[in-house]
Every structure is written in structure tokens, then in C-alpha cells.
């Protein structure tokens, strides 16, 4: 049994972590923090969590968190790094749901327009997307056993959905990288966080849809980095998590970019939770519908969470609500050499808390699906 703390338990992703860890057979949740709600019963903020232990929010600097084996950081971007050092120095494995430990230093500072508070820890962090970067997470497990610092920056919600939709075709060398990966995505309002804004208030968001983050959303660099993990690599290319033999992959010319270019448009839609990524991919001349589908079926054959739907089926966000699942619909024969992959996830599940628990399971040597199967699904 491993003990766990949640730093930032009053936000939507934090509340989802409480729900998942409270029922987890191998994590014992000891600490749930919120500076704004310190001293308040958890059930006063989230009545559905009545009866969980611990039942009261404590401040972020609660020293009991330093005694835990794992700490999940569910605080906003740029806030996670402010808590990481004291936890890591106390020997706590840090699983960060914010963007603070996902990206290379220069990319992070450009995208989030802030200096990183602990670049030395960022340099040691692993990127937390189990379906694409499992080797790095297995290495974090080994580091934890050996007593070295452990910190994982979990992938974001939009990048997770886009990567699951595009990575198998990229890995199989079926995509013409002279064209961008085009990602049109829909997200529920909870993706914007619990703090109300003019855009996310009920009267503004209800019965309305809106594209935002244009012309270049800050998630695009993460998407491009994540998709680069799926590309076979040249000999000597040391990008972590990449399979070998890029030069032997069909359809990848010497002039093709090593980082796929992504054109991403997010849309806010009037649902509480859920995410759809509709990803358009330009096929190489050698690709065909059967090879396209087979690439996805092979990639996710052993995944406990990613399901490739039957031919012609498109996923619904309601089918994955409350779960760590992803469902993918494939349409490989569009027009003029384009294919489309549609991925549905729960932005609070596979896009946040569920994926963080999956990552923690791997880091602690548990089965990656532990505590994440049998969760409620909508009809």
C-alpha cells in the first residue's frame, strides 16, 4: 500500500482524483489540500464525496504531504512547480497534472510566458502519456526503487486525445508529414477549471459554442512534442520514447520534418465534461484503408483503456464519461488522400485524473489499470 496526497483537491481534476484514489486498492489517500477551502469539509464543496477520508481540506503546505509516498499536483499551470521541490526533496514521487513538467524548458517558458522555478527538476522529469511513452515511466519506476527523485508531468487533455488519434498512423509511417496534422477539438466547460470567468459562466456558455485560443494555442507545442514520440527515429536521434529506424519507415523522406506540425482549433461546448478530437491526416501514397486501420488495432491491442471502434462507427463523449477510457473511430478513405481519426475521452478522466492514476500505477509497480476499471459509464 502506498500513501498519497492531493495538492489542489478542490478543483475539478482534484475532485476526480479524490474519487479515484478513495476507491483505489493500492493507494491510501491521506492528505487533500486547498488553500482557499482549508478547514472546510470536502463534502461541503462536493456533496458526492460525502464519506471519503480525509474528509477535510488542509492548506497546501500541510507537512503531512511530505510523509506520503506520492503527491498528485492538481493545481493550475505555473503553480505546480512551486510545490514540486519541497515534495521531491522529501522523497515524495510527484505526479503533476499541470503543464509545468511536460515540456522542454525553452518551449515551456515561451508557451506559458513565465520563467520556470525549478529547471533542474524539469530536466529530470518524465512525460506522462502511457500509450506513447511507457519506457520513460518504467524508468521512473526504477528510479523510485533506487531512491532517486521521481517527477512526472502528465500529458494534457487535448494533447492526449489528439495523440491517441494520430500516433498509430505516424508510427506506421502512413502520414505525409509535408502536410500538418489538423485537429478540431471540442471540450466541456470543466476543462477551463473551477474558477468562474466571463466565458465559462452559465449564461455565457449555455446554448453557445465558441472557438478559442487562435491563432496558436499553447497546447500546440505539446501536441507536436507528443506526436514526435511516435515517429521512428534516425540512428543517433536521442529523443526519449521514440522507436528506432526512422530512415526505414515507409513514407518518411529525408526532407520530412522530425516534428509533425499541428494546426489545432479548440472549441468550448455547453457540456460539463467530455472531449472529442477530430484529427485529419494526409496519407502517404503507399497507405491504404486496411493498413491504416491495422496500425491502430495493432497499437492498442494490449491497451486496457483505448478501444478502436468497428468500421464506420464514431465515438460519443458520453460513452467514456467518468472513465479513463478512450474510444477511436477511423475513417481512412475521405477525399483526396486524407484520413480522419476521431477520439473521445473524458477531459477529467483520461485527460487528467484518470491518466495521472494510470501513470502512478506504473511508477509504483501496480497494474496500470488498478483502480480504473469498472467505473461508471453513461448510456
Coordinates of C-alpha atoms in Angstrom, one line a residue, residues 170-330:
X170 CA 2.5 8.3 -37.7
X171 CA 4.3 5.4 -36.1
X172 CA 3.4 3.2 -39.0
X173 CA 4.8 5.8 -41.5
X174 CA 1.5 6.2 -43.2
X175 CA 1.3 10.0 -43.0
X176 CA 2.7 12.6 -45.4
X177 CA 4.5 15.0 -43.0
X178 CA 4.7 17.7 -45.6
X179 CA 1.1 18.5 -44.5
X180 CA 0.1 19.5 -41.0
X181 CA -1.9 17.3 -38.6
X182 CA -5.3 19.2 -38.4
X183 CA -7.0 18.8 -35.0
X184 CA -10.5 20.2 -34.5
X185 CA -11.4 19.6 -30.9
X186 CA -14.4 20.1 -28.6
X187 CA -14.2 20.3 -24.8
X188 CA -16.7 20.6 -22.0
X189 CA -16.7 23.6 -19.7
X190 CA -14.9 21.8 -16.8
X191 CA -11.8 21.8 -19.0
X192 CA -11.5 25.6 -18.2
X193 CA -11.3 24.9 -14.5
X194 CA -13.5 25.6 -11.5
X195 CA -12.8 29.3 -11.2
X196 CA -15.6 31.1 -13.0
X197 CA -14.9 33.5 -15.8
X198 CA -17.0 35.6 -18.2
X199 CA -16.5 32.9 -20.9
X200 CA -17.4 29.9 -18.7
X201 CA -20.3 31.3 -16.6
X202 CA -23.6 29.5 -17.2
X203 CA -25.4 32.4 -19.0
X204 CA -22.4 32.7 -21.4
X205 CA -21.5 29.1 -22.0
X206 CA -25.0 27.6 -22.1
X207 CA -26.6 27.2 -25.6
X208 CA -23.4 28.5 -27.1
X209 CA -20.3 27.2 -28.9
X210 CA -17.0 29.1 -29.4
X211 CA -13.6 28.5 -30.9
X212 CA -10.8 30.0 -28.8
X213 CA -7.1 30.1 -28.4
X214 CA -6.5 31.2 -32.0
X215 CA -4.3 31.7 -33.9
X216 CA -1.9 29.4 -31.9
X217 CA -3.0 27.7 -28.7
X218 CA -0.4 27.0 -26.1
X219 CA -1.2 23.2 -26.3
X220 CA 0.2 23.0 -29.9
X221 CA 3.8 22.7 -28.8
X222 CA 2.9 19.8 -26.5
X223 CA 1.0 18.1 -29.3
X224 CA 3.9 18.4 -31.6
X225 CA 6.3 17.1 -29.0
X226 CA 3.9 14.2 -28.1
X227 CA 3.5 13.2 -31.8
X228 CA 7.2 13.4 -32.4
X229 CA 7.5 10.5 -29.8
X230 CA 5.5 8.4 -32.3
X231 CA 7.9 8.9 -35.2
X232 CA 10.6 6.3 -35.9
X233 CA 14.0 8.0 -35.5
X234 CA 17.3 8.3 -37.3
X235 CA 20.3 6.5 -35.8
X236 CA 21.7 8.8 -33.1
X237 CA 18.4 10.6 -32.5
X238 CA 18.1 10.6 -28.7
X239 CA 14.5 11.8 -28.3
X240 CA 13.2 9.8 -25.4
X241 CA 10.5 7.3 -26.1
X242 CA 11.0 7.1 -29.9
X243 CA 11.2 3.8 -31.7
X244 CA 14.3 3.2 -33.8
X245 CA 14.8 3.1 -37.6
X246 CA 13.2 6.3 -38.8
X247 CA 15.1 6.1 -42.1
X248 CA 13.5 2.7 -42.8
X249 CA 9.9 3.8 -42.2
X250 CA 7.9 4.0 -45.4
X251 CA 6.7 7.4 -46.4
X252 CA 9.2 9.4 -44.4
X253 CA 11.5 11.2 -46.8
X254 CA 14.8 12.7 -45.7
X255 CA 13.2 16.2 -46.1
X256 CA 10.2 15.4 -43.9
X257 CA 10.2 17.4 -40.6
X258 CA 11.2 15.4 -37.5
X259 CA 8.4 17.1 -35.5
X260 CA 4.9 16.9 -37.0
X261 CA 3.3 20.3 -37.4
X262 CA -0.2 20.6 -35.8
X263 CA -2.9 23.0 -36.7
X264 CA -5.2 22.9 -33.6
X265 CA -8.5 24.6 -33.1
X266 CA -10.3 24.1 -29.7
X267 CA -14.0 24.7 -29.2
X268 CA -15.8 25.3 -25.9
X269 CA -19.2 23.5 -26.0
X270 CA -22.0 23.6 -23.4
X271 CA -21.5 20.2 -21.6
X272 CA -19.9 19.7 -18.2
X273 CA -17.3 17.2 -19.2
X274 CA -16.1 15.3 -22.2
X275 CA -13.8 15.8 -25.2
X276 CA -13.8 15.0 -28.9
X277 CA -10.7 15.3 -31.1
X278 CA -11.4 15.1 -34.8
X279 CA -8.0 14.7 -36.4
X280 CA -7.3 14.9 -40.2
X281 CA -4.2 13.2 -41.5
X282 CA -2.8 13.4 -45.0
X283 CA -1.9 9.9 -46.1
X284 CA 1.3 8.9 -47.9
X285 CA 1.0 7.5 -51.4
X286 CA 1.6 3.9 -50.1
X287 CA -1.2 4.0 -47.5
X288 CA -4.5 2.2 -47.9
X289 CA -7.6 1.9 -45.6
X290 CA -6.7 -1.6 -44.4
X291 CA -3.2 -0.7 -43.4
X292 CA -4.5 2.5 -41.7
X293 CA -7.0 0.5 -39.5
X294 CA -4.5 -2.2 -38.8
X295 CA -2.0 0.3 -37.5
X296 CA -4.5 1.4 -34.8
X297 CA -5.6 -2.1 -33.9
X298 CA -2.0 -3.3 -33.5
X299 CA -1.1 -0.2 -31.5
X300 CA -3.9 -0.5 -29.0
X301 CA -4.3 -4.3 -28.9
X302 CA -2.9 -4.6 -25.4
X303 CA -4.2 -1.3 -24.0
X304 CA -6.8 -1.7 -21.2
X305 CA -8.2 1.7 -22.0
X306 CA -8.1 2.5 -25.7
X307 CA -10.7 0.9 -27.9
X308 CA -10.8 1.1 -31.7
X309 CA -14.4 1.1 -32.9
X310 CA -15.8 -1.0 -35.7
X311 CA -15.7 0.3 -39.2
X312 CA -17.9 3.3 -39.8
X313 CA -18.5 4.0 -36.0
X314 CA -17.8 7.3 -34.4
X315 CA -17.3 7.7 -30.6
X316 CA -19.5 9.6 -28.3
X317 CA -18.2 11.6 -25.4
X318 CA -21.0 10.2 -23.1
X319 CA -19.6 6.7 -23.6
X320 CA -16.4 7.5 -21.8
X321 CA -17.7 9.9 -19.2
X322 CA -16.3 9.2 -15.7
X323 CA -13.8 6.7 -17.0
X324 CA -10.1 6.5 -18.1
X325 CA -11.2 5.1 -21.5
X326 CA -10.6 6.4 -25.0
X327 CA -12.6 5.4 -28.0
X328 CA -11.4 6.0 -31.5
X329 CA -13.3 5.9 -34.8
X330 CA -11.4 5.6 -38.0

